Coordinates of C-alpha atoms (C1' of nucleotides) in Angstrom, one line a residue:
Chain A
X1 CA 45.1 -50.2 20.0
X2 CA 42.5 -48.0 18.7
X3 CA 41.3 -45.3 20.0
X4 CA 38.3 -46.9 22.8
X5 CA 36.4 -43.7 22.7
X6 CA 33.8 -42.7 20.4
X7 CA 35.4 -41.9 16.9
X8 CA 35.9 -38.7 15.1
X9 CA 36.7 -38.9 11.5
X10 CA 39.9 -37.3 12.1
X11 CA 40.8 -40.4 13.9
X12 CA 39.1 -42.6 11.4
X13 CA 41.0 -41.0 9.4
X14 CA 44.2 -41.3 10.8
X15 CA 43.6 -45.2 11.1
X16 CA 43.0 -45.7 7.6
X17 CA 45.8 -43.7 6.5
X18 CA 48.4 -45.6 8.7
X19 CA 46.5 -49.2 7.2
X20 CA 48.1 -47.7 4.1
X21 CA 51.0 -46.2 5.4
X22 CA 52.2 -49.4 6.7
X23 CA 51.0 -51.2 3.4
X24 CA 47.9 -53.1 4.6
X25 CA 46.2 -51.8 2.0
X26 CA 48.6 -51.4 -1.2
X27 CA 47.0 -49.6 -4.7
X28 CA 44.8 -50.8 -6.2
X29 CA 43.2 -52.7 -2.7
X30 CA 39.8 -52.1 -1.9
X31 CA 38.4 -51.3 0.9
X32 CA 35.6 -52.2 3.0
X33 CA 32.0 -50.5 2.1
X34 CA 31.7 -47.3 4.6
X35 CA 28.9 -49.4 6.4
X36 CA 30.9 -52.2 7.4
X37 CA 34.1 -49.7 8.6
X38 CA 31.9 -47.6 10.5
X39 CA 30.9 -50.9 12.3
X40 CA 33.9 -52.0 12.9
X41 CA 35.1 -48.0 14.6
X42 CA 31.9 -47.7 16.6
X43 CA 31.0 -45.2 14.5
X44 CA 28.3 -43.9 12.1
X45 CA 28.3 -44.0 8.1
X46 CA 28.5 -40.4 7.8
X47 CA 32.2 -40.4 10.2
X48 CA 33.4 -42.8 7.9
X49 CA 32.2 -41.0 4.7
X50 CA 33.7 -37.4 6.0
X51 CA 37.6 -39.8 7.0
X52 CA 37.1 -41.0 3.8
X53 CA 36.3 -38.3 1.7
X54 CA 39.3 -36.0 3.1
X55 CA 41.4 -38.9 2.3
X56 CA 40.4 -38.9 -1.8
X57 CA 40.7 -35.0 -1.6
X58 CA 43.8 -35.7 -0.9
X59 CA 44.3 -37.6 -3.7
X60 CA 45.2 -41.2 -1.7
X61 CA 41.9 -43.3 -2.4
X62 CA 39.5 -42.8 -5.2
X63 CA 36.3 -43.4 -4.5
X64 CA 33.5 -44.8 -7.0
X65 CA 29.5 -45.8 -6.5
X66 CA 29.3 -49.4 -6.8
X67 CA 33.1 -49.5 -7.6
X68 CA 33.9 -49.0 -3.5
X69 CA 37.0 -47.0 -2.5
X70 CA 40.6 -48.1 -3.4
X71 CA 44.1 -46.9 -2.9
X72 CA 45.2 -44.7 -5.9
X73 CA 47.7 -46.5 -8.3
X74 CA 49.2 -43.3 -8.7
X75 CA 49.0 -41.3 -5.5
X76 CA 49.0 -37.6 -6.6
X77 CA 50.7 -35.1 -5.7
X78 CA 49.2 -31.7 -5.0
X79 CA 51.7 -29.3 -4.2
X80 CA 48.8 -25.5 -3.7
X81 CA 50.3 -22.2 -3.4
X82 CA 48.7 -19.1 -2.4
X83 CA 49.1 -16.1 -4.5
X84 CA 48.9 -13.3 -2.4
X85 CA 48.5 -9.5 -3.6
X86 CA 52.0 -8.7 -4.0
X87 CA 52.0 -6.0 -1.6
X88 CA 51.3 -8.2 1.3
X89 CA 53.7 -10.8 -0.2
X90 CA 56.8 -7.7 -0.2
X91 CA 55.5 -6.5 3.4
X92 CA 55.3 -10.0 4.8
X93 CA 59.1 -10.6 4.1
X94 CA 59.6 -7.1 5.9
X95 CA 60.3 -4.9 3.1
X96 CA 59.2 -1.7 1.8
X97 CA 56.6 -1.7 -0.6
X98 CA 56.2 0.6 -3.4
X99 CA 54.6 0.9 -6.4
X100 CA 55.3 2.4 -9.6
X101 CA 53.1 3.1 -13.1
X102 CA 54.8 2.5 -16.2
X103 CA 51.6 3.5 -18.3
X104 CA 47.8 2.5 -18.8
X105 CA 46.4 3.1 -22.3
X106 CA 43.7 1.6 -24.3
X107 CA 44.5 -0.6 -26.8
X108 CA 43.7 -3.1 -29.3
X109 CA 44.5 -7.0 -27.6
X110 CA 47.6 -8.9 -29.3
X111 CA 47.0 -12.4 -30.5
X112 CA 48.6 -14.0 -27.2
X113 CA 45.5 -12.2 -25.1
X114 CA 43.4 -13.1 -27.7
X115 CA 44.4 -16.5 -27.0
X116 CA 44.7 -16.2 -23.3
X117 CA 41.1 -15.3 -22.7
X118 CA 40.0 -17.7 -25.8
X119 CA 38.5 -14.5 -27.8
X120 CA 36.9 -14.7 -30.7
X121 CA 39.1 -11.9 -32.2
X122 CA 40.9 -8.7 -31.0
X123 CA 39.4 -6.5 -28.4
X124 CA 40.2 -3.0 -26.9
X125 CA 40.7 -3.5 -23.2
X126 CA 43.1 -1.4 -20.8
X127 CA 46.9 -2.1 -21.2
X128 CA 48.5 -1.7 -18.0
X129 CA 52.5 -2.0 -17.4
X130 CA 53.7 -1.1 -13.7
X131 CA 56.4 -2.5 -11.1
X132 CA 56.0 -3.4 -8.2
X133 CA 59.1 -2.5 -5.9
X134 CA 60.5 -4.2 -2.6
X135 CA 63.2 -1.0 -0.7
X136 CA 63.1 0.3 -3.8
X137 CA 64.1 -2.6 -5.7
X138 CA 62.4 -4.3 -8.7
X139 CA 60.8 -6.8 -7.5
X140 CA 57.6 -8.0 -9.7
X141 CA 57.3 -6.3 -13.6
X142 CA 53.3 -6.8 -14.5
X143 CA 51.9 -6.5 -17.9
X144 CA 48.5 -6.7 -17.5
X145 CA 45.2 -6.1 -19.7
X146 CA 41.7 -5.6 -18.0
X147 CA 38.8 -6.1 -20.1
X148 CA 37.0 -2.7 -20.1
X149 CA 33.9 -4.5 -21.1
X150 CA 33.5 -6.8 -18.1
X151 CA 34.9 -4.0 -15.9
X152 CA 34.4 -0.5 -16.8
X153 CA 34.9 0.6 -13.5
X154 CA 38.8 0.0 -14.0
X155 CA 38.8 3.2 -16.1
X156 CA 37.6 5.3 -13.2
X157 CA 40.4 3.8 -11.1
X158 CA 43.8 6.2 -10.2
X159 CA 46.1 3.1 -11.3
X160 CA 48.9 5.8 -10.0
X161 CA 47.9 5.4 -6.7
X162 CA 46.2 2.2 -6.5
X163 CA 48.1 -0.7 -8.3
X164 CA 45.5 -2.9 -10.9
X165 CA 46.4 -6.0 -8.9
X166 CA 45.0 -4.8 -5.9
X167 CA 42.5 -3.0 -7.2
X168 CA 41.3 -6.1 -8.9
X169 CA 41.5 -8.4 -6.3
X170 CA 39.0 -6.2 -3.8
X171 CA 36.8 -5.4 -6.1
X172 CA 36.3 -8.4 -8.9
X173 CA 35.4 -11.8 -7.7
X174 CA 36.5 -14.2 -10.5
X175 CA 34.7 -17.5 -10.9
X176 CA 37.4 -19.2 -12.5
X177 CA 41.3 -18.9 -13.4
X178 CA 44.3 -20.4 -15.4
X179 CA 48.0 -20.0 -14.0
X180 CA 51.2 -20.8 -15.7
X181 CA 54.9 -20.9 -14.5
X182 CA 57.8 -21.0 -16.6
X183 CA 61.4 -19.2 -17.0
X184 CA 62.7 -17.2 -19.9
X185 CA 66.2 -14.8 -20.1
X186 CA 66.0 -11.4 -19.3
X187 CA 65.8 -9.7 -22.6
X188 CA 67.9 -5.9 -22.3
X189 CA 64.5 -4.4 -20.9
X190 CA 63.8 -6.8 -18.0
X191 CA 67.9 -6.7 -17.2
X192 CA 67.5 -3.2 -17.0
X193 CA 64.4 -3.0 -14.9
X194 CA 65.5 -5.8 -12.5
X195 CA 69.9 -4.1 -12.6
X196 CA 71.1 -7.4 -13.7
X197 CA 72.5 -9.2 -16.5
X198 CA 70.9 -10.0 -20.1
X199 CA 70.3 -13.3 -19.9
X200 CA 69.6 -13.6 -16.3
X201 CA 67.3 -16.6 -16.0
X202 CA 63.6 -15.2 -14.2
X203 CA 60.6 -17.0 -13.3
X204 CA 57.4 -15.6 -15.2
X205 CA 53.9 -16.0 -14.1
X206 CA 51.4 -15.9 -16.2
X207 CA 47.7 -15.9 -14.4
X208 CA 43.9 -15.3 -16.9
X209 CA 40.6 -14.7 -14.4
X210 CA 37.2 -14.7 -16.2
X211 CA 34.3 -14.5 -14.0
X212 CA 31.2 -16.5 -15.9
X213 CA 33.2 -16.7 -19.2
X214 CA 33.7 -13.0 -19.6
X215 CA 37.4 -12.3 -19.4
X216 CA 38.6 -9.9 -16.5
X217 CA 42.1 -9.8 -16.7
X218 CA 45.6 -11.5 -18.0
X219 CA 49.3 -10.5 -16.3
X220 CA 52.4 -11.6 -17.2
X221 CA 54.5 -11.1 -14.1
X222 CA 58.2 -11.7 -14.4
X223 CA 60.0 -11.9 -11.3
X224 CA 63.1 -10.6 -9.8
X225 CA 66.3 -13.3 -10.1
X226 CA 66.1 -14.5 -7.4
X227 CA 62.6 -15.7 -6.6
X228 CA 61.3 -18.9 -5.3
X229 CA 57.3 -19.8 -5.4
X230 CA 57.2 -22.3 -2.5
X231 CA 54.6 -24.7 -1.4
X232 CA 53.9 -27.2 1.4
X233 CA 51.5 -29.8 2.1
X234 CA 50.5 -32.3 4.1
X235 CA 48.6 -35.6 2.6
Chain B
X1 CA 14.3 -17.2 -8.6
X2 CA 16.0 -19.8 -5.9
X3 CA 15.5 -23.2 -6.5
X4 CA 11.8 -23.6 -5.4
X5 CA 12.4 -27.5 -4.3
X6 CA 14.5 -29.1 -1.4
X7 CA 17.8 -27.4 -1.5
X8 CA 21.4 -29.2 -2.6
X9 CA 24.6 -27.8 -0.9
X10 CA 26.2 -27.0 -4.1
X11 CA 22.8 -24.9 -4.4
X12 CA 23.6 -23.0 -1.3
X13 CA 27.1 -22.1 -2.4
X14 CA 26.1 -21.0 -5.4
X15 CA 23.5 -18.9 -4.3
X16 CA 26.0 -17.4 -1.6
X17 CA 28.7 -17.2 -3.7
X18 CA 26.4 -15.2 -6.3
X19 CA 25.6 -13.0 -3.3
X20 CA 29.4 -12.5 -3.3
X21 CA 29.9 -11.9 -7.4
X22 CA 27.3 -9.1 -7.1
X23 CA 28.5 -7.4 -4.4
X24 CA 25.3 -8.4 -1.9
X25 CA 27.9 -9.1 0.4
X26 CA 31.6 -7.2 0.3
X27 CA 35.1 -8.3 2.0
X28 CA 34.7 -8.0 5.4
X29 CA 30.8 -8.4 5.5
X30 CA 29.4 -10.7 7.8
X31 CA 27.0 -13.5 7.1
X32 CA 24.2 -14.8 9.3
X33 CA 24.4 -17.5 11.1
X34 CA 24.1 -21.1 9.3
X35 CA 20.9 -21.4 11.4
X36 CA 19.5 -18.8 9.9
X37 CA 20.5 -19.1 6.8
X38 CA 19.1 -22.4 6.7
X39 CA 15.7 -20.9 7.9
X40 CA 15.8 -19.2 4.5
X41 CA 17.0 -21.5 2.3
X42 CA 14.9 -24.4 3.9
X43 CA 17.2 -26.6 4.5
X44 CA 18.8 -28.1 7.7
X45 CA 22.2 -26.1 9.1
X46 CA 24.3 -29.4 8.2
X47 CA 23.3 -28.4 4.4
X48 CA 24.3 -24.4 5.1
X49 CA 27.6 -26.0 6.7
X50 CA 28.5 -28.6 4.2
X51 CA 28.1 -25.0 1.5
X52 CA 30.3 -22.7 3.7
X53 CA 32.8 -25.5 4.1
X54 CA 33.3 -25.4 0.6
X55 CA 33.5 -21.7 0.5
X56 CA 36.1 -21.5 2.8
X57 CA 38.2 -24.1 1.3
X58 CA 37.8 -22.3 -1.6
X59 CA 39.6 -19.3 0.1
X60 CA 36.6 -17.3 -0.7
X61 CA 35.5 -16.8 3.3
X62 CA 36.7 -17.1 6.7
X63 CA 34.6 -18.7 9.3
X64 CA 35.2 -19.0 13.2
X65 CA 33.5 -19.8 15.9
X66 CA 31.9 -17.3 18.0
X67 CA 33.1 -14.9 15.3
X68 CA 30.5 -15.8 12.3
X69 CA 31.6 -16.2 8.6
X70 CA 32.8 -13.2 6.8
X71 CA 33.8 -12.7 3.2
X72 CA 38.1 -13.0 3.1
X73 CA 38.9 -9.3 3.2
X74 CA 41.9 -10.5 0.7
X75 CA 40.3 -13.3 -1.4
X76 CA 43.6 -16.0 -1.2
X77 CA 44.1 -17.7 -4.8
X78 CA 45.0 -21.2 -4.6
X79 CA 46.6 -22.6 -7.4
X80 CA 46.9 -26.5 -7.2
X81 CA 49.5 -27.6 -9.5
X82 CA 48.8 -32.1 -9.6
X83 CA 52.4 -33.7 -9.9
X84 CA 52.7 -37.2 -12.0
X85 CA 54.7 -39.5 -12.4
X86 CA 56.9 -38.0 -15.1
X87 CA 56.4 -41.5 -17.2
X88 CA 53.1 -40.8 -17.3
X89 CA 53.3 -36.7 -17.9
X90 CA 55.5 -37.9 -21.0
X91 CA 52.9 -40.2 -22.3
X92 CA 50.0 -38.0 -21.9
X93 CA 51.6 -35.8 -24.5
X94 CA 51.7 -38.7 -27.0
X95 CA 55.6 -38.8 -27.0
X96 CA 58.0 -42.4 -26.6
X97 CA 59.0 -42.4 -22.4
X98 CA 62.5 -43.2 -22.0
X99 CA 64.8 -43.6 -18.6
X100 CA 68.5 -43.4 -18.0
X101 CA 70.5 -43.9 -15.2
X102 CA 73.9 -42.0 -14.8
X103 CA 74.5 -43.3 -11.5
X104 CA 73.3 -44.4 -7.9
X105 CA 75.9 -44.4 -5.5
X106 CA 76.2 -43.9 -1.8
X107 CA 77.2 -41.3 -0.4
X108 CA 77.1 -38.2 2.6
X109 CA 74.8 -35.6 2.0
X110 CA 76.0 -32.5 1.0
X111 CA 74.9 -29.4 3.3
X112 CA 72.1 -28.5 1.0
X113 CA 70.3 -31.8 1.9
X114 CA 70.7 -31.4 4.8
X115 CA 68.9 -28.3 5.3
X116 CA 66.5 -29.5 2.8
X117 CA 65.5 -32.5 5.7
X118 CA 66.4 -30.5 8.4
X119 CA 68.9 -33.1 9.8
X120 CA 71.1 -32.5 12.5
X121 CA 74.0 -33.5 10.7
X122 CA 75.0 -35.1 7.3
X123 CA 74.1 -39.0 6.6
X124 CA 75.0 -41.1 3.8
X125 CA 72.0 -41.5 1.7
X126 CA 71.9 -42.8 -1.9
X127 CA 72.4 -40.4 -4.5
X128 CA 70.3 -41.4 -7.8
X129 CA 71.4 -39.0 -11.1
X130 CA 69.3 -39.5 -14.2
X131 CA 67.5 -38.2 -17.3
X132 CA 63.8 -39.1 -18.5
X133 CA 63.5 -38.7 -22.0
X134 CA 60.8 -37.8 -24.3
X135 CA 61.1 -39.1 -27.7
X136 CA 64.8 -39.3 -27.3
X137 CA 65.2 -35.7 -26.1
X138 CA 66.0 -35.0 -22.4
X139 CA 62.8 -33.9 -20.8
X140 CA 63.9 -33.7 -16.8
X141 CA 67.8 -34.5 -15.2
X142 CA 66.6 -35.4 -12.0
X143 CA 69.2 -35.5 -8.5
X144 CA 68.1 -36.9 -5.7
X145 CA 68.7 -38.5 -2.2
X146 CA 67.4 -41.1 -0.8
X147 CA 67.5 -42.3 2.8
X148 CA 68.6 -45.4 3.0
X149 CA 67.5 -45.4 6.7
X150 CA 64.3 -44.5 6.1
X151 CA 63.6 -46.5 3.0
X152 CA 66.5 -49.3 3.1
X153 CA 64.3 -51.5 0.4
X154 CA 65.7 -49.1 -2.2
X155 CA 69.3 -50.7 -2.3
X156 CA 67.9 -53.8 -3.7
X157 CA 66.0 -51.7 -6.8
X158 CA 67.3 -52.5 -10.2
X159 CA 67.5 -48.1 -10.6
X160 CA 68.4 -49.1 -14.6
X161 CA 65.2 -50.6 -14.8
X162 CA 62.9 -48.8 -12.7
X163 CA 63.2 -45.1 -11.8
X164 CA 63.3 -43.9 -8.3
X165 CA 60.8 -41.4 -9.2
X166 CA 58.4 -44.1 -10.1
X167 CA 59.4 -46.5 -7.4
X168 CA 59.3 -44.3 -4.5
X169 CA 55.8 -43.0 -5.5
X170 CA 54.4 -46.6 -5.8
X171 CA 55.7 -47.9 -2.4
X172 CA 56.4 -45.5 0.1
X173 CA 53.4 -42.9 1.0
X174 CA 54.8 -39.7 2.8
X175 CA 52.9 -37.9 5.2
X176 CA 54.5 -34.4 4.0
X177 CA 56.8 -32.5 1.3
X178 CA 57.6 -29.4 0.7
X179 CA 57.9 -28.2 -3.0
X180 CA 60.2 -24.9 -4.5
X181 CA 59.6 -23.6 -7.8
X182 CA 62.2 -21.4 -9.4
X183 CA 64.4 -20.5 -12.5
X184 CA 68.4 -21.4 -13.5
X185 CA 70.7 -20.5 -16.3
X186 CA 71.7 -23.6 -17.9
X187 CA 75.6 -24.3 -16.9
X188 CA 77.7 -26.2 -19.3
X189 CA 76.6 -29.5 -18.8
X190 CA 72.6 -29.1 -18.4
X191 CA 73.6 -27.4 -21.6
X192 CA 74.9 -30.5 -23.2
X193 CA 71.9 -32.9 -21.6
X194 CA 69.4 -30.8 -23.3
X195 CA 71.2 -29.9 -26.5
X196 CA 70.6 -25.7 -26.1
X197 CA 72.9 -23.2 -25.0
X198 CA 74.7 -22.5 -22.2
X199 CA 72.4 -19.5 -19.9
X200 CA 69.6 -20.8 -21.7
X201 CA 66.6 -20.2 -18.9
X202 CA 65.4 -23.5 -17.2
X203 CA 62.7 -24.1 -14.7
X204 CA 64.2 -26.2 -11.5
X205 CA 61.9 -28.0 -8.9
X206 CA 62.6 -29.4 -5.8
X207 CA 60.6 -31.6 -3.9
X208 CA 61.9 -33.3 -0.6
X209 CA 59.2 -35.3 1.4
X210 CA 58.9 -37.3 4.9
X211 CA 57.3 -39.8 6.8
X212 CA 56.3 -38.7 10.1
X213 CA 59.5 -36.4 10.2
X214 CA 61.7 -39.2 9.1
X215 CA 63.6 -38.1 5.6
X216 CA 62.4 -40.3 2.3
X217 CA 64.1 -38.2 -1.0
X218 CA 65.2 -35.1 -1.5
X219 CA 65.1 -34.3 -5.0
X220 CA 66.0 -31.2 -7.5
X221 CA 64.6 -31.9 -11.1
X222 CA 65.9 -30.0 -14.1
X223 CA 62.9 -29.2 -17.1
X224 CA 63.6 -29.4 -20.2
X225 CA 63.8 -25.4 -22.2
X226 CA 60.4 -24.3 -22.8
X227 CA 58.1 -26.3 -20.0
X228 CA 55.5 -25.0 -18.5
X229 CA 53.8 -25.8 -14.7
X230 CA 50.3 -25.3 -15.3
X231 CA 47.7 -24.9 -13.1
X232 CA 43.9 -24.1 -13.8
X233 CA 41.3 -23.6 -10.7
X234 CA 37.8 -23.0 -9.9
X235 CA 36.9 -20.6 -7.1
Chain C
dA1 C1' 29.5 -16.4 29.8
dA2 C1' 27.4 -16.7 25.7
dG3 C1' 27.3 -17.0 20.7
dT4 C1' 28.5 -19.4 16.7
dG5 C1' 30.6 -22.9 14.0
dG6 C1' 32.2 -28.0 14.2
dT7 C1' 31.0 -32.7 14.7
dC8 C1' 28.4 -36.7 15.7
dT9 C1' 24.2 -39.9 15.5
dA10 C1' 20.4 -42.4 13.3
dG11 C1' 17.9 -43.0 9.6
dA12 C1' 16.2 -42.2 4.9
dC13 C1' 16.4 -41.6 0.1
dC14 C1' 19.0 -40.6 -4.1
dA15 C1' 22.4 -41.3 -8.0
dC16 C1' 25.7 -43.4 -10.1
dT17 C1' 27.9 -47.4 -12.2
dG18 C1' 29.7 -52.0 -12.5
dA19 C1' 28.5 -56.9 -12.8
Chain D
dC1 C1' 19.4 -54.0 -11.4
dA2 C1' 21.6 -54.1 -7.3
dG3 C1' 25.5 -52.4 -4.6
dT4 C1' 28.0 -48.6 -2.9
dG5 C1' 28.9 -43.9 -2.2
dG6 C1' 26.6 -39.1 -1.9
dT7 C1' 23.4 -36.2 0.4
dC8 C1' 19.8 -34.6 3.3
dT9 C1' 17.1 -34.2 7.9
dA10 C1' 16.4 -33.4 12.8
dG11 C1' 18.4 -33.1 16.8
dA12 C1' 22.2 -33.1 20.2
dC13 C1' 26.4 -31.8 22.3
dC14 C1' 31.0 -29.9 22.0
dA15 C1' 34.8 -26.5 21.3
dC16 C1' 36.4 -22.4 20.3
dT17 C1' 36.7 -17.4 20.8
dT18 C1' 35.2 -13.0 21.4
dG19 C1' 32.5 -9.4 23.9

DNA sequence: AAGTGGTCTAGACCACTGA
DNA sequence: CAGTGGTCTAGACCACTTG
C-alpha cells in the first residue's frame, strides 16, 4: 500500500498525515519515536525527522524531547499573506500605478508612535503622508514616520519621485516586524481622498519594522473600499 | 569575530543574514555556493543548507538549482496571522466564553458558496448561524455551511451545546483553506447583535476549507467593533 | 552538458525534559 | 537520569535549470 521504493520525507510525510487524516491517530495520540517509524518506512532517522518536522511547522503535531510527538489538541490555523510593495501589488492586478506626495516634514513623534515603536519618549523622525494611486484612483493612503536616527539616509531620498515604501523595502533589511488589521469609517478626509462616502467602512493596516531594536519605520495604510487581503494555505 | 568553534546552522544564518543587514551582500547579489560556503564556515554543506533553507523560507533569498542563491530583489514580508478556536481566543483575554445558536437548518447553497467551494452547482449543506460571546457581549456572528456530504457526522452534533467552529476543528483535518480579510458597514441587524450603530466599521473573515478538493465549511465571521488581527514576525 | 541546490544514508553526539 | 528529538558530519546520488 505504501510506497515499495526507498522513502522520501515528502512521502513519509504524506503517510503520516493521511494516519491522521483518516483518524488513526486522533489529538492528543502519540506517536511512535522517529527511530522506530523510520524502521518501519525503510528509511533513516533523519527522513523521518525532516516528514515530521514539516508536519509541526504546520502546526499538526507538536513535538517535545522525551515527551515524543503528538497530534495537536488544537490544530492551528496559519492563514500567511505576503505584503508586497504596493506598486507591484497595483501592477500585478493590471493597473496603472502612480504615486503621489502629500508632504514629508520633520517632526516631533505623537504618543501612538511612541507607542508603536515602544519609545522611551517622543522623538523627531520624518513624517511622511503620500497616496498611492491605481488609474488614477486612490487606492492605498500611507501615513508613515521613518526614524531619521536609524536611517538618515531617508533624508537624502527624492520621496517625490521614489515612494518611502519602496524606498524602504530595497534599502532597509528589518530584523523583526509587528502587523495589525482592523476597519474604521472614513472620517470626511479619507471619503474625500478615496471619492466615497463618510462613513464608508475601510480596512487599515498598520505595520512597525525595527531592525535590532532600533525602530525604522511605522505606516498606517488605509485602504480603498473595496479591498480584500487574501490568503491560502495548504497544511 | 565568527564563532571560533564547530558551527550551528542558526550560526550560519545569522552570520549570512548579518552579511545581508550590512549591505555585504545587496538584492540581487549572488552567494557562493553552499560548498564553499561551508569551506569557510567549517562546517559540512548539509549545515550551509539547513541555514539558507531558513533564509529562504524566511522570504529573505531565492535559491535554485543551477542558478545559485541570490538575495530576493524584493524582500517578500510574510505575516502569519495563528487562527484559534474562538473559545479559546475569548479566554485568553480573561473574559466569560459564551455560545448561542440561532439556527442550523438544511438548506441549498446560495451562489456565493458556491463559488466559495468552487462547486459545479448548488448542494444542500447545513447552514449553522450563531454568536460567541464574551462576557455577555457579542464578540463574532458566525455563518457558515457545512457539507453534509463531506462531513455527514455533523447532523448528529448537539450545535446548542457544542459549536461547529469548535467541533469541526477537533474532528475533521483539512488539507487546504483559503482565508479573505476585509471591512463591512454594519447593516441593521449586525447593528443590533453588537449593540453599536448602524455603518459602524466591522472587520469580516471568511474562511472556507477542503479535504482533498472535497468541500468541509464555508464560513463568514462577523468581529465584534474595535478587533484587531494581529500578526508579529521575525525575518 | 554541466553546475548548483535538494535529498538521502549511516552514524555520532548533544540538549532538553518528563518520569 | 534516561528517553526522545535536534543537530552535525562525510559522502553519495539525484533533479532541476541555465548557459
Amino acid at each position: 500500500m505504501t510506497k515499495p521504493t526507498r522513502q522520501s520525507w515528502k512521502g513519509v510525510r504524506e503517510i503520516i498525515h493521511n494516519r491522521i487524516l483518516n483518524s488513526a491517530f486522533r489529538p492528543g495520540d502519540k506517536f511512535p519515536k522517529d527511530e522506530d517509524l523510520a524502521t518501519e518506512f525503510g528509511c533513516t532517522r533523519t527522513t523521518v525527522q525532516r516528514a515530521m518536522r514539516s508536519l509541526a511547522e504546520g502546526g499538526i503535531v507538536e513535538r517535545k524531547r522525551k515527551g515524543g510527538t503528538r497530534v495537536r489538541q488544537d490544530p492551528i490555523t496559519r492563514a500567511t499573506f505576503e505584503i508586497p510593495i504596493t506598486r507591484k501589488e497595483v501592477e500585478s492586478k493590471g493597473s496603472v500605478y502612480r504615486y503621489q506626495l502629500i508632504h514629508a516634514t520633520e517632526k516631533n513623534t505623537p504618543q501612538k508612535i511612541v507607542a508603536n515603536f515602544g519609545l522611551a519618549a517622543p522623538e523627531k523622525m520624518l513624517n511622511v503622508q503620500c497616496i498611492h494611486l491605481a488609474d488614477s484612483n486612490a487606492y492605498i493612503y500611507e501615513n508613515r514616520w521613518i526614524s531619521t536616527n536609524t536611517v538618515p539616509e531617508i533624508l537624502k531620498v527624492d520621496l517625490t519621485v521614489e515612494s518611502a515604501n519602496e524606498w524602504l523595502i530595497r534599502h532597509r533589511p528589518y530584523s523583526r516586524f509587528d502587523f495589525r488589521v482592523y476597519s474604521i469609517n472614513a472620517n470626511s478626509k479619507y471619503a474625500r481622498v478615496f471619492d466615497t462616502d463618510e462613513n464608508q467602512a475601510l480596512l487599515v493596516f498598520e505595520r512597525t519594522t525595527w531592525i535590532e531594536d532600533k525602530p525604522i519605520t511605522s505606516v498606517k495604510a488605509i485602504s480603498s473600499p473595496g479591498y480584500h487581503l487574501i490568503a491560502r494555505g495548504i497544511k
